[in-house]
mmCIF file of C-alpha atoms in Angstrom:
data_model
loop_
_atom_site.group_PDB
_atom_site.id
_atom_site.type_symbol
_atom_site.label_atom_id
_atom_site.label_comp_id
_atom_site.label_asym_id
_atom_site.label_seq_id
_atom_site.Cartn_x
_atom_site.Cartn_y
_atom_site.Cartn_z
ATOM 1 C CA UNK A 1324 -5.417 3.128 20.406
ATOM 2 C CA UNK A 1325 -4.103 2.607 16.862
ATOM 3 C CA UNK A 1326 -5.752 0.259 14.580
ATOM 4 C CA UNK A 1327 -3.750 -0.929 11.379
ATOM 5 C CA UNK A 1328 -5.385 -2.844 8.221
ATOM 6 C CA UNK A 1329 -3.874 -4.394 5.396
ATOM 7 C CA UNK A 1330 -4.303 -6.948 2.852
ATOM 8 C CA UNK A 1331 -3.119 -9.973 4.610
ATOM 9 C CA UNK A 1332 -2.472 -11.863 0.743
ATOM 10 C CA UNK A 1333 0.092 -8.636 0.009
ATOM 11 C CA UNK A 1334 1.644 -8.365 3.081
ATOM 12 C CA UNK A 1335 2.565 -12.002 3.219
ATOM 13 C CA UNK A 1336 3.651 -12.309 -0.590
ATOM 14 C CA UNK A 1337 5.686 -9.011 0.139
ATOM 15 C CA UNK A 1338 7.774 -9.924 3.117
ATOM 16 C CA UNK A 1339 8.428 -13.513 1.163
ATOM 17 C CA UNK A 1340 10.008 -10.938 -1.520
ATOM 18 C CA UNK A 1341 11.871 -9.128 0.514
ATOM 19 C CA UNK A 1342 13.285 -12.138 2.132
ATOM 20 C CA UNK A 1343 14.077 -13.418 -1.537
ATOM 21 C CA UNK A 1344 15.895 -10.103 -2.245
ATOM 22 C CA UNK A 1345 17.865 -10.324 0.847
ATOM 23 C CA UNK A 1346 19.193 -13.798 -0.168
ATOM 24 C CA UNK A 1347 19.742 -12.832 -3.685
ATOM 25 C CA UNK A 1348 21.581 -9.163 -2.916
ATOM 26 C CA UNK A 1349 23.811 -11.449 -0.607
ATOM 27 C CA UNK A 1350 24.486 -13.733 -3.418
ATOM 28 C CA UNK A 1351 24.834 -11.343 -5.957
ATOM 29 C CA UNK A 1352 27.214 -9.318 -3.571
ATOM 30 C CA UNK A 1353 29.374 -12.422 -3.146
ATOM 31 C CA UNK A 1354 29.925 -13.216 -6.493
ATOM 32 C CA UNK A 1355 30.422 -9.962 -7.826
ATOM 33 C CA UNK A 1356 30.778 -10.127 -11.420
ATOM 34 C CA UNK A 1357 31.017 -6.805 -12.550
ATOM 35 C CA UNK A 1358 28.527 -5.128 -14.990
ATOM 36 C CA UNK A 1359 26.053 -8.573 -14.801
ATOM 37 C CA UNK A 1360 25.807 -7.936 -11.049
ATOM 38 C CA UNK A 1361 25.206 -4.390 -11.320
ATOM 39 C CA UNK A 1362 21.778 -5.087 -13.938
ATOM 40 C CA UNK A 1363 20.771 -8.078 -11.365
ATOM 41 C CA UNK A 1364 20.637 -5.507 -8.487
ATOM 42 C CA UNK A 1365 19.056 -2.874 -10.285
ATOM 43 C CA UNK A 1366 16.331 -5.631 -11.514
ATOM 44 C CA UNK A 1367 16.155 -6.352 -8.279
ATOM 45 C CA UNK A 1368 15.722 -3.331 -6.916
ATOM 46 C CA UNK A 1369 13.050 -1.572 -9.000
ATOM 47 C CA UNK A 1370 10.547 -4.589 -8.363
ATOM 48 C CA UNK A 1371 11.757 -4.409 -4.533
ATOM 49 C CA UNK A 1372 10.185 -0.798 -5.224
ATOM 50 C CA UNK A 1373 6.897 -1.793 -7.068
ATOM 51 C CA UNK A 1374 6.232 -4.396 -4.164
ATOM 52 C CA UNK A 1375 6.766 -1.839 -1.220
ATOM 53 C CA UNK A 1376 4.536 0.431 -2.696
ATOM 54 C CA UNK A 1377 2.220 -1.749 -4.310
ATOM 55 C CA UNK A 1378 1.921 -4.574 -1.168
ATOM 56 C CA UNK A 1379 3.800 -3.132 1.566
ATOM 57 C CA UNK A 1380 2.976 0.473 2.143
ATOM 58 C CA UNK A 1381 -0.532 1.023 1.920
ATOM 59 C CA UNK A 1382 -2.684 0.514 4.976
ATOM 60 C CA UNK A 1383 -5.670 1.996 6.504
ATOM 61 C CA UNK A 1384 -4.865 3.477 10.223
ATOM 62 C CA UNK A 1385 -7.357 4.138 12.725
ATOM 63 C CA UNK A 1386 -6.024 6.773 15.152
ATOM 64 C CA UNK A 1387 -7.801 8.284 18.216
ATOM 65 C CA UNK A 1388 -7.753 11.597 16.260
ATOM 66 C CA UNK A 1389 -8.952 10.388 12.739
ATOM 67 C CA UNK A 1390 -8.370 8.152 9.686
ATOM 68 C CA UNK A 1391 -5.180 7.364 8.151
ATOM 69 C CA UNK A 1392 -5.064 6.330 4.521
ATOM 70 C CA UNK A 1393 -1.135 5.010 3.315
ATOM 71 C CA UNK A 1394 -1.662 5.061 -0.208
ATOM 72 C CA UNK A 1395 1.100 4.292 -2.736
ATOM 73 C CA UNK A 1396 2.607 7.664 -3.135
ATOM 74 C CA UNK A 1397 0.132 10.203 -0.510
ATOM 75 C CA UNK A 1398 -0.972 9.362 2.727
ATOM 76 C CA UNK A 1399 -4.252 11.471 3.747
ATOM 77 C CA UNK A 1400 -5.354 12.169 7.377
ATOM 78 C CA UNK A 1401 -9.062 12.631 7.919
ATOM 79 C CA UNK A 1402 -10.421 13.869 11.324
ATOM 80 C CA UNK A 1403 -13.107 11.832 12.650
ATOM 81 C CA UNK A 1404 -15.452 14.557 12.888
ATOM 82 C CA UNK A 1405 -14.550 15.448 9.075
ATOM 83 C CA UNK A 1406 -15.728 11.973 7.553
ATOM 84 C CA UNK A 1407 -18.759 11.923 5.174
ATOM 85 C CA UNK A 1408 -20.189 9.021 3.410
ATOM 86 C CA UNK A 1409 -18.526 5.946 3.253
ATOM 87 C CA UNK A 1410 -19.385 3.681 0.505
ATOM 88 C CA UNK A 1411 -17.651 0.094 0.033
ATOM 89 C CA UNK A 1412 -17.446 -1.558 -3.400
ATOM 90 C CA UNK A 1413 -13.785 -2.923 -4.363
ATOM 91 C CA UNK A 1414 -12.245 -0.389 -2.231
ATOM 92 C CA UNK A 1415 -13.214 1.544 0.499
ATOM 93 C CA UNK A 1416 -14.518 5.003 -0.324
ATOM 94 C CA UNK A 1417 -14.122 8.184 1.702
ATOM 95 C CA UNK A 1418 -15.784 11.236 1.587
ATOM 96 C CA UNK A 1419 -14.259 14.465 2.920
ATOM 97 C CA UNK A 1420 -14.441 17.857 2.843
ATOM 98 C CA UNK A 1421 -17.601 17.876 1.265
ATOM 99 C CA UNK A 1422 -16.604 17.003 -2.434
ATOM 100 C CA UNK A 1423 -13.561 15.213 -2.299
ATOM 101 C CA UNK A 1424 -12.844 11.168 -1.709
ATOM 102 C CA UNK A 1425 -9.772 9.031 -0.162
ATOM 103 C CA UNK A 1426 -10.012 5.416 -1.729
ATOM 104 C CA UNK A 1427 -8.658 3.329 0.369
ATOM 105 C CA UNK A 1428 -5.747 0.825 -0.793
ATOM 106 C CA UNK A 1429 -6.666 -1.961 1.695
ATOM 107 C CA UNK A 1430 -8.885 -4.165 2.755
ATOM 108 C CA UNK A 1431 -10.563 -4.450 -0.602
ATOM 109 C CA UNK A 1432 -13.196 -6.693 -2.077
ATOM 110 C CA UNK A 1433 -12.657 -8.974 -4.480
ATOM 111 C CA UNK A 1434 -15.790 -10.513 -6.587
ATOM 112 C CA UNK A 1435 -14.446 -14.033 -5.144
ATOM 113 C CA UNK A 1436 -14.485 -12.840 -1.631
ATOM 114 C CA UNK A 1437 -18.075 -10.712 -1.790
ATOM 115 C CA UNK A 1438 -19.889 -14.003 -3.807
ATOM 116 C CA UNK A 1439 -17.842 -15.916 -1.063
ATOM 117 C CA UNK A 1440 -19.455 -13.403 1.926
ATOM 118 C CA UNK A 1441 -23.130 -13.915 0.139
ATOM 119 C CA UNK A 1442 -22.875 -17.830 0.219
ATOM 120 C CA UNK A 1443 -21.348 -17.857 3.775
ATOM 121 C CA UNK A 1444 -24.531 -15.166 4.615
ATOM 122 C CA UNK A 1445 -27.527 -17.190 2.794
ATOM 123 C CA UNK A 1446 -29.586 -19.316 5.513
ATOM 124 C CA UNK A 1447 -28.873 -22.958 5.164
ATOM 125 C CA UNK A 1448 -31.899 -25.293 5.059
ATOM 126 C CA UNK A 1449 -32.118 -27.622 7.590
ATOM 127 C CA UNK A 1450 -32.423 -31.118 6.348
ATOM 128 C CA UNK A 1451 -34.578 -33.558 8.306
ATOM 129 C CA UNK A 1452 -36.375 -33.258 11.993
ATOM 130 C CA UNK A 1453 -33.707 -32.826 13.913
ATOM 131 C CA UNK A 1454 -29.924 -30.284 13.669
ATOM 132 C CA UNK A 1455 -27.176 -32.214 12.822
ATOM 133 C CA UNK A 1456 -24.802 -29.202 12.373
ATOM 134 C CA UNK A 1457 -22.863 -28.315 15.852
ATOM 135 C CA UNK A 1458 -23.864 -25.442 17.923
ATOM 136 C CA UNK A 1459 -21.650 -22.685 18.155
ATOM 137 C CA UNK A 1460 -21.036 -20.917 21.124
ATOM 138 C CA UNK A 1461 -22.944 -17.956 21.589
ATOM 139 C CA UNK A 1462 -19.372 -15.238 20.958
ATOM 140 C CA UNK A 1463 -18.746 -17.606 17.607
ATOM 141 C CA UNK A 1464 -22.248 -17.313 16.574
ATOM 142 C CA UNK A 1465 -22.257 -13.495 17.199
ATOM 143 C CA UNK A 1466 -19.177 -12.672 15.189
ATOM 144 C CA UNK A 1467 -20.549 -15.202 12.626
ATOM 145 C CA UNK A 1468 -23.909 -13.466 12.710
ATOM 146 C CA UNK A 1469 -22.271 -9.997 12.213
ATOM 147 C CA UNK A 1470 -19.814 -11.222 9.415
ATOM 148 C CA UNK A 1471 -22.737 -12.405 7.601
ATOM 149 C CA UNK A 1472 -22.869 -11.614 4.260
ATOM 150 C CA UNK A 1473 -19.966 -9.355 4.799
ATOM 151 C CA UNK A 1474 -16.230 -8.751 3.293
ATOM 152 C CA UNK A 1475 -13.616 -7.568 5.440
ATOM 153 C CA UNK A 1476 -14.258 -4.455 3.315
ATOM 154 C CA UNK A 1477 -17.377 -3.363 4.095
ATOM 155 C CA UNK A 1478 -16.587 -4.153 8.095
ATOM 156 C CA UNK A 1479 -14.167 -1.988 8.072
ATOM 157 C CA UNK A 1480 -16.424 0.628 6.324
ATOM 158 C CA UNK A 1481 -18.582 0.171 8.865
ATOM 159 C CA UNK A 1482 -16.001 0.849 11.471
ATOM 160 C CA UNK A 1483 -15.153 3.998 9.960
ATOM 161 C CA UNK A 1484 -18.844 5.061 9.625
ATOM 162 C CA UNK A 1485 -19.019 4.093 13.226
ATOM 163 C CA UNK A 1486 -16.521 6.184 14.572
ATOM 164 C CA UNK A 1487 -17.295 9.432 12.339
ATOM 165 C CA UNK A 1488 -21.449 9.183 13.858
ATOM 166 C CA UNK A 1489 -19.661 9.204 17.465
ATOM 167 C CA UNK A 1490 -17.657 12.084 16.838
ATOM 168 C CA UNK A 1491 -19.973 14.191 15.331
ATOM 169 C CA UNK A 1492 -22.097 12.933 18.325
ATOM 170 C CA UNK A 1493 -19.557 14.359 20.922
ATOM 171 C CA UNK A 1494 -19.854 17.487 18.787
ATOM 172 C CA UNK A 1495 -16.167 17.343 17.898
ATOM 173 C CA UNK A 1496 -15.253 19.961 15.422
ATOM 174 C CA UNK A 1497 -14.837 18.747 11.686
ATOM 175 C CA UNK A 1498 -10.978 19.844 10.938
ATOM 176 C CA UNK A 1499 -9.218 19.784 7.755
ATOM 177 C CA UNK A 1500 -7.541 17.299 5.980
ATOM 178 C CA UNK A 1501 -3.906 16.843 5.795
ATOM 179 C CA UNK A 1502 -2.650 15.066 2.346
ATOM 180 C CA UNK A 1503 1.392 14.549 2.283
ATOM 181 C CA UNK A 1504 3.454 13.151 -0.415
ATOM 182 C CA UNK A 1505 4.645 9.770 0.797
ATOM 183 C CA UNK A 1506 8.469 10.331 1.267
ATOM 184 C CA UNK A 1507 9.416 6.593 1.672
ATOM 185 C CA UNK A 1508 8.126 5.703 -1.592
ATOM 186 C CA UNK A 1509 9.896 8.893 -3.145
ATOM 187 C CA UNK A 1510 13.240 7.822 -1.662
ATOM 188 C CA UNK A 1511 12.845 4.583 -2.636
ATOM 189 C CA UNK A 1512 12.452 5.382 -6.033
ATOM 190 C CA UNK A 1513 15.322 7.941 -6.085
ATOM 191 C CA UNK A 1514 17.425 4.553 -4.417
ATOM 192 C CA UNK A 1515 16.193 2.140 -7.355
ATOM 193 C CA UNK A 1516 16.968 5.092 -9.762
ATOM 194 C CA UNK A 1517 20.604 5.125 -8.824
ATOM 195 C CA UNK A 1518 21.091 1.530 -8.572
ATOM 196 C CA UNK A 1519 19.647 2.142 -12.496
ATOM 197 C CA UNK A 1520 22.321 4.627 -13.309
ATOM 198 C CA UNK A 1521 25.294 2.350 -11.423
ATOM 199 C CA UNK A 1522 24.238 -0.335 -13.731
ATOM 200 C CA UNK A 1523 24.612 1.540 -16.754
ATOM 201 C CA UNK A 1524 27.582 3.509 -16.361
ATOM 202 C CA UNK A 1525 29.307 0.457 -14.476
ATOM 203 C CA UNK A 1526 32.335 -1.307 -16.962
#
């Protein structure tokens, strides 16, 4: 079963872009106006490129098989069995074929969100006799318990460390990594390019 994690913050602020290009390429399209147009798209279209590969692209995939890291430009595929220490400090770091490290694009940790984990994982001193606060029920007080003190970072780090122990458990054989260029990002650079090059040579 594939898992998929993002930053929830980028994803949302991208798809509102996208949705703000699609109104304004409509508009623009409309109105044609010549060379002005022309510039507008190709504004238009090189930050429609820096958001897809700055908000919308990367991702962190958990696949039966291994770990799947969407970077910006490479995506790299770690098998299970392959995965070495995992350390969690902004990002999510990898360690792979022995010497080398994937760092992770999403979920990071901000210093906001990690002093916001510490607060939300320091005991809170009861005040008089008896508990005001209401009781949670025992599945809310678990996942509270196990968020404690934690980012969404570091849980997923420990997901990943999870999975690698059981597959080295199973005795699964470490295979090797597979880095590939990311091709969507490349074509939509070579797309914003042209609408560059319209824009100029356009009258």
């Amino acid at each position: 079963m594939k898992q998929v994690y993002r930053s929830r913050t980028a994803l949302v602020l991208g798809w509102v872009w996208v949705a703000f290009v699609v109104f304004n390429v409509y508009d623009l399209i409309a109105r044609y106006s010549g060379k002005p147009s022309m510039v507008a798209l190709a504004v238009l279209g090189v930050l429609t490129v820096v958001v897809y590969v700055i908000a919308l692209r990367p991702a962190t995939v958990f696949t039966e098989e291994g770990l799947l890291g969407r970077n910006p430009l490479r995506s790299t595929f770690v098998p299970w069995a392959s995965v070495g220490d995992v350390t969690v400090s902004h990002s999510i770091n990898v360690g792979y074929d022995d010497e080398r490290m994937l760092r992770l694009w999403t979920p990071v940790s901000s210093a906001r969100e990690r002093a916001k984990a510490q607060r939300r994982g320091a005991p809170v001193p009861r005040r008089g006799r008896y508990p005001t606060e209401p009781t949670l029920p025992k599945a809310e007080q678990a996942a509270a318990e196990a968020f404690a003190g934690k980012t969404h970072a570091d849980w997923v780090g420990e997901q990943i460390t999870d999975r690698a122990e059981r597959a080295k458990l199973r005795k699964e054989e470490p295979g090797p990594a597979r880095v590939t260029w990311a091709y969507d990002s490349l074509a939509a650079f070579v797309a914003a390019c042209a609408l560059v090059i319209a824009a100029i040579v356009v009258d």
